[in-house]
Structure formats: C-alpha cells, structure tokens
Amino acid sequence: MTTTSQPVDVLIVGAGPCGLAAGIEASKSGLSHLILEKGSVTESIRRYPKLMRFFSTAENIEIGGIPFPVSSVKANRNEALQYYRKVAAYYHLKTKVFTEVQSVQKQGDIFRVLTTKGDTFYAYKVILATGYFDKPRWLGIPGEDGPQVSHYYDEPFKYSFTNVVIIGASNSAVEAALELYRHDVDVTVVHRGDDFRSTVKYWLIPDVKNRVKEGKIKTVFGSCVTRISQDAVRVHNLKSGEITTIPADFVLILTGYTPDSDLLQRCGVELDPETQIPQYNRTTFETNVPGLYVCGTVLAGIFTEKVFIENGREHAQAIIDHMMGREIHKVNELVQRI
C-alpha cells in the first residue's frame, strides 16, 4: 500500500486524452499533479477495435499543442495510442497506472483519494476524467452473460466461418458488421429502430447499406433480442409481435456505454436520476463538491455521444483557469457531425 503525506495541487482520475490534457494544463501552470488510471494510459483507446479509424480529423484530437502526424486525414487506433503516449512522455506527466480509484473524500480543504489496492493519496483539487467506456449498457435479458457474448468487439479473425448476431446499429455495430462480413462471417444486425442510427460515420452508411442490399449483411430492424442461448438468439418483432430464432455462435451487444455513476456518487457528486448527468458549473466544470471537477465524457451522463475528445479536451484549460483564478477559457460547443 502507498500513502502520500504531501498533497499534490491537482489529482486527476483517468489517463484518457482529456485526463492527459488536464495534466498538461496543470503542469503548464506550475501545479504539481498526479494522474491515477485503472488501466493503461488511454486504456479506452487500447480497447477499441484494432482496425478502427477516428471520426474526428487528427488536428481535432491533438492535446498539449503537439501536432498529430498521421498517414491519412483521420487517425487510426494504433496511431492514437502512439501519439498520446509520446505526448504524455514529452510533458513528463506523473502517472500511476493500473490503480483504480475507489472514492474521493473531502476532509476540510484537502481531498483524500482511496484506491481499490488500499493506496491513499491527498490533493488540494481533484479532476474526474474517467470517460465512459468501462460500463456497457446491459440489456437485462437471459443469456447475456454467456461465454459467447461480448459487449466489446476487437477484431474479426476470431469469428471467421461462424454466425454472429450484432445487437445495435451505431458506429461500433456498423464497423463490426462490415469487418466481420469481409472476414467470412455470417452477420445479422438486430436493432429496435427502423434503420441504422443517424450518427453513424457518414462514409460507412453507403458501404453498409449496399452490403445489406446485396444480402451480404442481414438486418432485422424494429425488433429486439429477448433471450440468448448457446447457439441462437430469440427475437421479438416490436410491431407484429412475431417471435423468431436466429442462429448465433457469437453475440456482440454493441449498444453503447455509460460513465461510472457509482464512482461519481462515492465521490459525493450529485447526479440527475434520469440522465445521470452530474451537477457541475457549465463554465468552470466544478461539481457540487467545491474543488472537485469533471472533465470529458464523464460529464455527459447517458448522452455520451455529446462529448468527444475534440470538445472534451478543452474542459481541461477551463478547469485549470478556474483553479488559478484566471479568465476562464470558453469551451466550444460541439457542432452536429455530418
């Protein structure tokens, strides 16, 4: 166990791009800092599909003023992992990885940060930048916890020459469906809506719709999966009420993720009971707990599609401005993606 007696000026929970940006801004302002991360640096990006390419152009996900050189306009997963690691090293960010925060307790003017390992750290200010990728949206159906079921997709090769049912119709579902089809997988997409979601990357839409038209990717829209068995899923048509069975060696439930609301509550942050959005100041990003801030997608509640690296990275500067008593940087609202 580790116990620090000397508080740091800023302790940051989460070493994703927004947490790293917060560490950079703190360092630039002469504040001592420590970043605690439950996994590796940019753990969420490491767990992205191996062939994934970002929606945002490279310059829109840069941090710390360091240019992001890429082989194309948009970075892929590997390029992002290399970039953020090198930026963290360039700024000599103080990180402690594979250290999960259990709670943050305010004691007078000092925060006491406890980890699941039993470590204790102290800080004058705390920034929660924990993202949203750790908690999948569970459907609450029988069989969802089976060994052939996953809420994450990494690469296609495991699934070649099998039947795979994908639940969901967002970016992750569409990208997985296209990759799987191109690696000899029999793919069926099940979604309760009438079409793929409007937020799917624009360059994927014609590709996936043409594959559907050709019968190479099957879709079952207006329906939901009600049970998962060892080799099939049971599907309920929401309009007709008809029940059908689809063969499935594997099931990918790609219905999105949510921030760790339990951790926020253990830190004393008040949440909206319906949206799970934490209570925070829209200008300073300070929560109802004085000196405790939220940064990045963690502040979006269930609406994780509203905050990305490209606008979440700006929260860091506003937060540090507030800590330093400076004029606060105005964060740009994210424009609707097209």
Coordinates of C-alpha atoms in Angstrom, one line a residue:
M1 CA 0.0 0.0 0.0
T2 CA 1.1 3.5 -0.7
T3 CA 0.2 6.6 1.4
T4 CA 1.4 10.1 0.4
S5 CA 1.5 12.7 3.2
Q6 CA 2.2 15.7 0.9
P7 CA -0.8 16.7 -1.1
V8 CA -0.4 17.4 -4.8
D9 CA -2.1 20.5 -6.2
V10 CA -4.2 18.5 -8.7
L11 CA -5.0 14.8 -8.7
I12 CA -6.6 13.6 -11.9
V13 CA -8.6 10.4 -12.1
G14 CA -8.3 8.9 -15.6
A15 CA -5.5 8.9 -18.2
G16 CA -7.5 9.2 -21.4
P17 CA -6.9 12.1 -23.7
C18 CA -9.0 14.5 -21.6
G19 CA -7.2 13.4 -18.4
L20 CA -3.8 13.8 -20.0
A21 CA -4.9 17.3 -21.3
A22 CA -5.7 18.2 -17.7
G23 CA -2.3 17.1 -16.5
I24 CA -0.6 19.1 -19.3
E25 CA -2.6 22.3 -18.4
A26 CA -1.8 21.8 -14.7
S27 CA 1.9 21.3 -15.5
K28 CA 2.0 24.4 -17.7
S29 CA 0.5 26.5 -14.8
G30 CA 3.2 25.2 -12.4
L31 CA 0.8 23.0 -10.4
S32 CA 2.0 19.7 -9.1
H33 CA -0.1 16.8 -10.4
L34 CA -0.7 13.1 -10.3
I35 CA -2.8 11.1 -12.7
L36 CA -4.3 7.8 -11.5
E37 CA -5.6 5.3 -14.1
K38 CA -7.3 2.0 -13.5
G39 CA -5.8 0.5 -16.7
S40 CA -3.0 1.6 -19.1
V41 CA -2.6 5.1 -20.5
T42 CA -5.5 5.8 -22.9
E43 CA -7.0 2.4 -21.9
S44 CA -10.3 3.0 -23.7
I45 CA -8.5 3.6 -27.0
R46 CA -6.4 0.5 -26.4
R47 CA -9.7 -1.5 -26.1
Y48 CA -11.1 0.0 -29.4
P49 CA -11.4 -2.3 -32.4
K50 CA -7.9 -2.9 -33.8
L51 CA -8.8 -1.6 -37.2
M52 CA -10.9 1.4 -36.0
R53 CA -10.4 4.9 -37.5
F54 CA -11.5 8.1 -35.6
F55 CA -14.4 10.2 -36.8
S56 CA -12.5 13.4 -36.0
T57 CA -9.7 14.6 -38.1
A58 CA -6.2 14.4 -36.4
E59 CA -5.9 18.1 -35.6
N60 CA -9.2 18.0 -33.7
I61 CA -7.9 15.4 -31.2
E62 CA -4.5 16.9 -30.6
I63 CA -3.6 17.8 -27.0
G64 CA -0.9 20.0 -25.4
G65 CA -0.3 21.9 -28.7
I66 CA 1.6 18.9 -30.1
P67 CA 0.9 18.2 -33.8
F68 CA -0.6 14.8 -34.6
P69 CA 1.0 13.5 -37.8
V70 CA -1.0 10.7 -39.4
S71 CA -0.8 8.7 -42.6
S72 CA -4.3 9.8 -43.6
V73 CA -6.7 12.7 -42.6
K74 CA -8.2 10.6 -39.7
A75 CA -6.1 8.7 -37.2
N76 CA -6.4 5.0 -36.6
R77 CA -6.3 3.3 -33.2
N78 CA -2.6 2.5 -33.3
E79 CA -1.6 6.0 -34.4
A80 CA -3.6 7.4 -31.5
L81 CA -2.1 5.1 -28.9
Q82 CA 1.4 6.1 -30.1
Y83 CA 0.6 9.8 -30.2
Y84 CA -0.9 10.1 -26.7
R85 CA 1.8 8.0 -25.1
K86 CA 4.5 10.2 -26.7
V87 CA 2.7 13.4 -25.6
A88 CA 2.5 12.1 -22.0
A89 CA 6.2 11.3 -22.1
Y90 CA 7.1 14.7 -23.7
Y91 CA 5.3 16.6 -20.8
H92 CA 6.7 14.2 -18.2
L93 CA 3.2 13.6 -16.8
K94 CA 3.2 12.0 -13.4
T95 CA 1.0 8.9 -13.9
K96 CA 0.3 5.8 -11.8
V97 CA -1.4 3.2 -14.0
F98 CA -3.3 0.1 -13.0
T99 CA -4.5 2.0 -10.0
E100 CA -8.3 2.1 -9.6
V101 CA -9.8 4.9 -7.5
Q102 CA -12.4 3.7 -5.1
S103 CA -13.6 7.0 -3.7
V104 CA -12.7 10.7 -3.2
Q105 CA -13.4 12.2 0.3
K106 CA -13.1 15.8 1.1
Q107 CA -11.6 16.5 4.5
G108 CA -11.6 20.2 5.2
D109 CA -9.5 21.8 2.4
I110 CA -7.9 18.5 1.4
F111 CA -9.1 15.6 -0.7
R112 CA -8.3 12.0 0.4
V113 CA -8.3 9.7 -2.6
L114 CA -8.6 6.0 -1.8
T115 CA -7.8 3.2 -4.3
T116 CA -9.0 -0.4 -4.5
K117 CA -5.5 -1.5 -3.7
G118 CA -5.6 0.3 -0.4
D119 CA -3.5 3.2 -1.5
T120 CA -4.2 6.7 -0.2
F121 CA -3.3 10.0 -1.9
Y122 CA -4.0 13.6 -1.0
A123 CA -4.7 16.6 -3.1
Y124 CA -6.0 20.2 -2.9
K125 CA -8.1 19.7 -6.1
V126 CA -9.4 16.7 -7.9
I127 CA -10.5 16.3 -11.6
L128 CA -12.6 13.3 -12.6
A129 CA -11.8 12.4 -16.2
T130 CA -12.9 8.8 -16.2
G131 CA -14.6 8.7 -19.6
Y132 CA -17.5 6.2 -20.3
F133 CA -16.1 3.0 -21.9
D134 CA -16.0 0.8 -18.8
K135 CA -19.7 0.3 -18.2
P136 CA -21.6 -1.3 -21.2
R137 CA -25.3 -0.8 -21.4
W138 CA -26.7 -4.2 -20.4
L139 CA -30.0 -5.4 -21.9
G140 CA -31.1 -7.4 -18.9
I141 CA -32.0 -10.5 -20.9
P142 CA -31.4 -14.2 -20.1
G143 CA -28.1 -15.4 -21.5
E144 CA -26.5 -12.0 -21.7
D145 CA -23.6 -13.1 -19.5
G146 CA -22.8 -16.2 -21.6
P147 CA -19.3 -17.0 -22.7
Q148 CA -20.1 -16.4 -26.3
V149 CA -21.5 -12.9 -25.6
S150 CA -19.4 -9.7 -25.5
H151 CA -20.1 -6.0 -25.1
Y152 CA -16.8 -5.2 -26.9
Y153 CA -15.5 -6.0 -30.3
D154 CA -11.8 -6.1 -31.1
E155 CA -11.0 -7.8 -34.4
P156 CA -12.7 -10.1 -36.9
F157 CA -10.4 -13.2 -37.1
K158 CA -11.9 -15.0 -34.1
Y159 CA -15.3 -15.1 -35.8
S160 CA -14.4 -16.3 -39.3
F161 CA -16.8 -19.0 -40.6
T162 CA -19.3 -18.6 -37.8
N163 CA -22.7 -17.0 -37.3
V164 CA -22.6 -13.7 -35.4
V165 CA -25.5 -11.6 -34.3
I166 CA -24.8 -7.9 -33.6
I167 CA -27.3 -6.1 -31.4
G168 CA -27.2 -2.3 -32.0
A169 CA -27.0 -0.1 -35.1
S170 CA -24.5 2.7 -34.1
N171 CA -20.9 3.3 -35.3
S172 CA -19.4 0.3 -33.4
A173 CA -22.1 -2.1 -34.6
V174 CA -21.8 -0.9 -38.3
E175 CA -18.0 -1.1 -38.2
A176 CA -18.1 -4.5 -36.7
A177 CA -20.6 -5.8 -39.2
L178 CA -18.6 -4.6 -42.2
E179 CA -15.3 -6.0 -40.9
L180 CA -16.9 -9.4 -40.0
Y181 CA -18.6 -9.7 -43.4
R182 CA -15.2 -9.1 -45.1
H183 CA -13.7 -11.9 -43.0
D184 CA -16.1 -14.7 -43.9
V185 CA -18.6 -14.2 -41.1
D186 CA -22.4 -14.7 -41.5
V187 CA -23.6 -11.4 -39.9
T188 CA -27.0 -10.4 -38.7
V189 CA -27.7 -7.0 -37.2
V190 CA -30.7 -6.7 -34.8
H191 CA -31.9 -3.2 -33.8
R192 CA -35.1 -1.9 -32.3
G193 CA -35.1 1.1 -34.6
D194 CA -36.2 1.2 -38.3
D195 CA -32.7 1.9 -39.7
F196 CA -29.1 2.4 -38.7
R197 CA -28.6 5.3 -36.4
S198 CA -28.2 8.8 -37.9
T199 CA -24.9 9.3 -36.0
V200 CA -23.1 6.6 -37.9
K201 CA -19.9 7.8 -39.7
Y202 CA -21.0 9.2 -43.0
W203 CA -18.6 7.2 -45.0
L204 CA -19.8 3.9 -43.6
I205 CA -23.5 4.4 -44.5
P206 CA -23.3 3.7 -48.3
D207 CA -21.0 0.8 -47.6
V208 CA -23.2 -0.9 -45.1
K209 CA -26.5 -0.2 -46.9
N210 CA -25.1 -1.6 -50.2
R211 CA -24.0 -4.8 -48.4
V212 CA -27.5 -5.1 -46.9
K213 CA -29.0 -4.6 -50.3
E214 CA -26.7 -7.3 -51.7
G215 CA -27.8 -9.7 -48.9
K216 CA -24.2 -9.9 -47.6
I217 CA -25.2 -8.4 -44.2
K218 CA -28.6 -9.3 -42.9
T219 CA -30.7 -6.9 -40.8
V220 CA -33.7 -7.4 -38.5
F221 CA -35.0 -3.9 -37.7
G222 CA -37.9 -2.9 -35.5
S223 CA -37.0 -5.9 -33.3
C224 CA -35.2 -6.7 -30.0
V225 CA -33.5 -9.8 -28.7
T226 CA -35.3 -11.3 -25.7
R227 CA -33.1 -14.3 -25.0
I228 CA -29.6 -15.6 -25.9
S229 CA -29.0 -19.4 -25.9
Q230 CA -25.8 -21.3 -26.6
D231 CA -26.3 -21.3 -30.3
A232 CA -29.1 -18.9 -31.1
V233 CA -31.0 -15.7 -30.1
R234 CA -34.7 -15.2 -29.8
V235 CA -36.0 -12.1 -31.5
H236 CA -39.3 -10.2 -30.8
N237 CA -40.7 -8.1 -33.6
L238 CA -42.0 -4.9 -31.9
K239 CA -44.7 -4.2 -34.4
S240 CA -46.1 -7.6 -35.3
G241 CA -45.2 -9.4 -32.1
E242 CA -43.8 -12.3 -34.0
I243 CA -41.1 -14.4 -32.3
T244 CA -38.2 -15.8 -34.4
T245 CA -35.0 -17.6 -33.7
I246 CA -31.7 -16.7 -35.4
P247 CA -28.6 -19.0 -35.3
A248 CA -25.7 -17.4 -33.4
D249 CA -22.4 -18.9 -32.4
F250 CA -21.4 -15.5 -31.0
V251 CA -23.4 -12.4 -30.0
L252 CA -21.9 -8.9 -29.9
I253 CA -24.0 -6.4 -27.8
L254 CA -22.8 -3.1 -29.1
T255 CA -25.4 -0.8 -27.6
G256 CA -23.1 1.8 -26.0
Y257 CA -21.6 2.6 -22.7
T258 CA -22.1 4.9 -19.8
P259 CA -19.9 6.8 -17.3
D260 CA -19.3 5.2 -13.9
S261 CA -22.1 6.8 -11.9
D262 CA -21.4 4.7 -8.9
L263 CA -17.9 6.2 -8.6
L264 CA -19.2 9.7 -9.0
Q265 CA -21.7 9.2 -6.2
R266 CA -18.9 7.7 -4.0
C267 CA -17.1 11.0 -4.6
G268 CA -20.1 13.0 -3.4
V269 CA -21.2 14.2 -6.8
E270 CA -24.9 14.6 -7.2
L271 CA -26.4 13.1 -10.3
D272 CA -29.7 13.7 -12.2
P273 CA -31.6 10.4 -11.5
E274 CA -32.9 10.1 -15.1
T275 CA -29.9 11.3 -17.2
Q276 CA -27.1 10.5 -14.8
I277 CA -25.6 13.9 -15.6
P278 CA -23.5 15.2 -12.7
Q279 CA -24.2 18.5 -11.1
Y280 CA -21.5 20.9 -12.4
N281 CA -20.9 24.5 -13.4
R282 CA -21.1 24.8 -17.2
T283 CA -18.3 27.4 -17.2
T284 CA -15.8 26.1 -14.6
F285 CA -16.8 22.3 -14.6
E286 CA -16.7 22.3 -10.8
T287 CA -19.2 19.9 -9.3
N288 CA -21.4 20.4 -6.2
V289 CA -18.3 19.4 -4.2
P290 CA -16.1 22.5 -4.1
G291 CA -12.7 21.8 -5.6
L292 CA -13.9 18.6 -7.4
Y293 CA -14.2 18.9 -11.2
V294 CA -15.5 16.8 -14.1
C295 CA -13.7 16.7 -17.4
G296 CA -14.6 15.0 -20.7
T297 CA -17.3 12.5 -21.5
V298 CA -17.9 11.6 -17.8
L299 CA -20.0 14.8 -17.5
A300 CA -22.4 13.7 -20.3
G301 CA -24.3 11.1 -18.3
I302 CA -26.2 8.8 -20.6
F303 CA -25.7 11.1 -23.6
T304 CA -22.1 10.0 -24.3
E305 CA -22.4 11.0 -27.9
K306 CA -22.5 14.7 -27.0
V307 CA -18.9 14.9 -25.7
F308 CA -15.8 13.7 -27.6
I309 CA -12.1 14.3 -27.4
E310 CA -12.4 17.3 -29.7
N311 CA -14.5 19.3 -27.2
G312 CA -13.8 17.4 -24.0
R313 CA -10.1 18.2 -24.3
E314 CA -11.0 21.9 -23.9
H315 CA -12.5 21.3 -20.5
A316 CA -9.0 21.0 -19.0
Q317 CA -8.0 24.6 -19.8
A318 CA -11.2 26.0 -18.3
I319 CA -10.8 23.9 -15.2
I320 CA -7.2 25.0 -14.6
D321 CA -8.1 28.6 -15.4
H322 CA -10.6 28.4 -12.6
M323 CA -8.2 26.9 -10.2
M324 CA -5.6 29.6 -11.0
G325 CA -8.2 32.5 -10.7
R326 CA -7.7 33.5 -14.4
E327 CA -10.2 34.4 -17.0
I328 CA -11.8 31.2 -17.9
H329 CA -11.3 29.7 -21.4
K330 CA -14.7 29.4 -23.2
V331 CA -15.3 25.8 -24.3
N332 CA -16.6 25.4 -27.8
E333 CA -19.8 23.5 -28.2
L334 CA -19.5 20.5 -30.5
V335 CA -21.3 21.1 -33.8
Q336 CA -23.6 18.4 -35.2
R337 CA -21.5 15.9 -37.1
I338 CA -22.4 15.4 -40.7

